[in-house]
Coordinates of C-alpha atoms in Angstrom, one line a residue:
X11 CA -13.9 22.4 -5.9
X12 CA -12.2 20.8 -3.1
X13 CA -8.8 18.8 -2.3
X14 CA -8.9 15.4 -0.4
X15 CA -5.7 13.4 0.9
X16 CA -5.1 10.0 2.4
X17 CA -6.4 11.6 5.8
X18 CA -9.9 12.1 4.3
X19 CA -10.6 8.7 3.1
X20 CA -13.5 8.0 5.4
X21 CA -15.2 11.2 4.1
X22 CA -14.5 10.3 0.3
X23 CA -16.2 7.0 1.1
X24 CA -19.1 8.4 2.7
X25 CA -19.7 11.3 -0.4
X26 CA -19.5 8.3 -3.0
X27 CA -22.0 6.0 -1.2
X28 CA -22.5 2.3 -1.1
X29 CA -23.4 2.0 -4.5
X30 CA -19.8 2.8 -5.4
X31 CA -18.0 0.6 -2.9
X32 CA -16.1 -2.5 -3.7
X33 CA -15.1 -5.3 -1.4
X34 CA -11.7 -3.6 -0.6
X35 CA -13.2 -0.1 0.2
X36 CA -16.0 -1.5 2.5
X37 CA -13.1 -3.3 4.5
X38 CA -11.2 -0.3 4.9
X39 CA -14.1 2.2 5.7
X40 CA -14.8 -0.5 8.3
X41 CA -11.6 -0.5 9.5
X42 CA -11.8 3.3 9.9
X43 CA -14.7 2.9 12.2
X44 CA -12.4 1.4 14.8
X45 CA -9.0 2.6 16.6
X46 CA -7.1 3.2 13.2
X47 CA -4.3 4.7 15.1
X48 CA -3.7 1.2 17.3
X49 CA -3.4 -0.3 13.8
X50 CA -0.3 1.7 13.1
X51 CA 1.5 1.1 15.9
X52 CA 4.4 -1.2 15.8
X53 CA 4.2 -5.2 16.3
X54 CA 5.4 -6.5 19.3
X55 CA 7.1 -9.8 19.3
X56 CA 7.3 -10.0 15.4
X57 CA 9.9 -9.5 13.2
X58 CA 8.7 -7.5 10.2
X59 CA 10.1 -7.6 6.8
X60 CA 8.9 -4.9 4.5
X61 CA 9.9 -5.6 0.8
X62 CA 8.5 -3.4 -1.9
X63 CA 9.5 -2.5 -5.4
X64 CA 10.0 0.8 -6.8
X65 CA 10.6 2.3 -10.3
X66 CA 7.3 1.8 -12.0
X67 CA 4.9 5.0 -13.0
X68 CA 2.2 5.0 -10.4
X69 CA -0.6 7.5 -9.9
X70 CA 0.0 10.1 -6.9
X71 CA -2.5 12.4 -7.7
X72 CA -6.1 12.0 -9.4
X73 CA -7.6 15.4 -10.6
X74 CA -11.6 15.4 -11.4
X75 CA -13.6 17.7 -13.5
X76 CA -16.5 17.7 -11.1
X77 CA -16.8 17.5 -7.5
X78 CA -17.6 14.2 -5.8
X79 CA -21.1 12.5 -5.3
X80 CA -23.0 9.6 -4.2
X81 CA -22.8 7.1 -7.1
X82 CA -19.8 9.1 -8.8
X83 CA -18.1 6.8 -11.7
X84 CA -16.1 9.2 -13.5
X85 CA -12.6 8.5 -14.4
X86 CA -10.0 11.3 -13.4
X87 CA -9.6 14.3 -15.9
X88 CA -5.9 14.2 -15.0
X89 CA -3.5 12.2 -13.2
X90 CA -0.3 13.2 -11.7
X91 CA 2.6 10.2 -12.1
X92 CA 5.2 9.8 -9.7
X93 CA 7.5 6.6 -8.2
X94 CA 6.0 3.4 -6.8
X95 CA 5.1 0.1 -7.8
X96 CA 2.3 0.7 -10.4
X97 CA -0.4 0.3 -7.5
X98 CA 1.0 1.8 -4.7
X99 CA 3.0 5.3 -4.8
X100 CA 6.6 5.5 -3.0
X101 CA 5.3 7.5 -0.1
X102 CA 2.9 4.9 1.1
X103 CA 5.3 2.0 0.3
X104 CA 7.9 3.7 2.4
X105 CA 5.5 4.2 5.5
X106 CA 6.5 1.1 7.4
X107 CA 10.3 2.5 7.6
X108 CA 9.5 5.8 8.4
X109 CA 6.8 5.0 11.2
X110 CA 8.5 1.6 12.9
X111 CA 11.9 2.0 13.7
X112 CA 14.5 -0.8 12.9
X113 CA 15.4 -1.7 16.4
X114 CA 11.9 -2.9 17.2
X115 CA 12.6 -5.8 14.6
X116 CA 11.4 -4.4 10.9
X117 CA 13.7 -4.6 8.1
X118 CA 13.4 -3.4 4.4
X119 CA 14.1 -4.4 1.0
X120 CA 13.7 -2.7 -2.2
X121 CA 13.4 -4.4 -5.5
X122 CA 13.6 -2.1 -8.2
X123 CA 11.3 -2.2 -11.5
X124 CA 8.8 -4.8 -10.7
X125 CA 5.2 -4.3 -10.6
X126 CA 2.9 -4.6 -7.2
X127 CA 2.2 -8.2 -8.1
X128 CA 5.1 -8.9 -10.4
X129 CA 7.1 -8.9 -7.2
X130 CA 5.7 -12.3 -6.1
X131 CA 7.3 -13.5 -9.1
X132 CA 10.5 -11.5 -9.3
X133 CA 13.5 -14.1 -9.2
X134 CA 15.2 -11.6 -6.8
X135 CA 12.6 -11.4 -4.3
X136 CA 12.2 -15.3 -4.5
X137 CA 16.0 -15.9 -4.1
X138 CA 15.7 -13.4 -1.0
X139 CA 12.7 -15.1 0.2
X140 CA 14.3 -18.5 0.0
X141 CA 17.5 -17.4 1.9
X142 CA 15.6 -15.9 4.7
X143 CA 13.6 -19.0 5.1
X144 CA 16.4 -21.5 4.9
X145 CA 18.5 -19.0 7.5
X146 CA 15.4 -18.7 9.7
X147 CA 13.6 -22.0 9.4
X148 CA 16.2 -24.4 8.2
X149 CA 14.2 -24.7 4.9
X150 CA 16.6 -26.3 2.1
X151 CA 14.1 -26.0 -0.6
X152 CA 11.3 -23.5 -1.2
X153 CA 10.4 -23.9 -4.8
X154 CA 10.2 -27.3 -6.6

């Protein structure tokens, strides 16, 4: 009977209750108790590389056939799919490049068509990482 957005995460976690929390949800809830906006500012004196993937079907909206309640454990009745990495949707993946300006030392690279965890073994990403480390750290061999 109600629409929740990312801005409502704190309320959703409270509604679901501690019995449904996993470690990640609990950590997120704890983070939301503090100065969340301060965490969203550009890091100072740190060069940030935002690397992610796209082109994988990713859930963007989850529609339930009943209201949420303490202990809720039902699967979504319907999922609206969009672009992303299979776990994180494109809107969230792009937040760094939308929020943190490039002139602050932030750069973005996109590696299409690999999953959220698959990017960790994607040859394109590994090559880019080895090249970056070789240039910035004078490293000659990253992978054996």
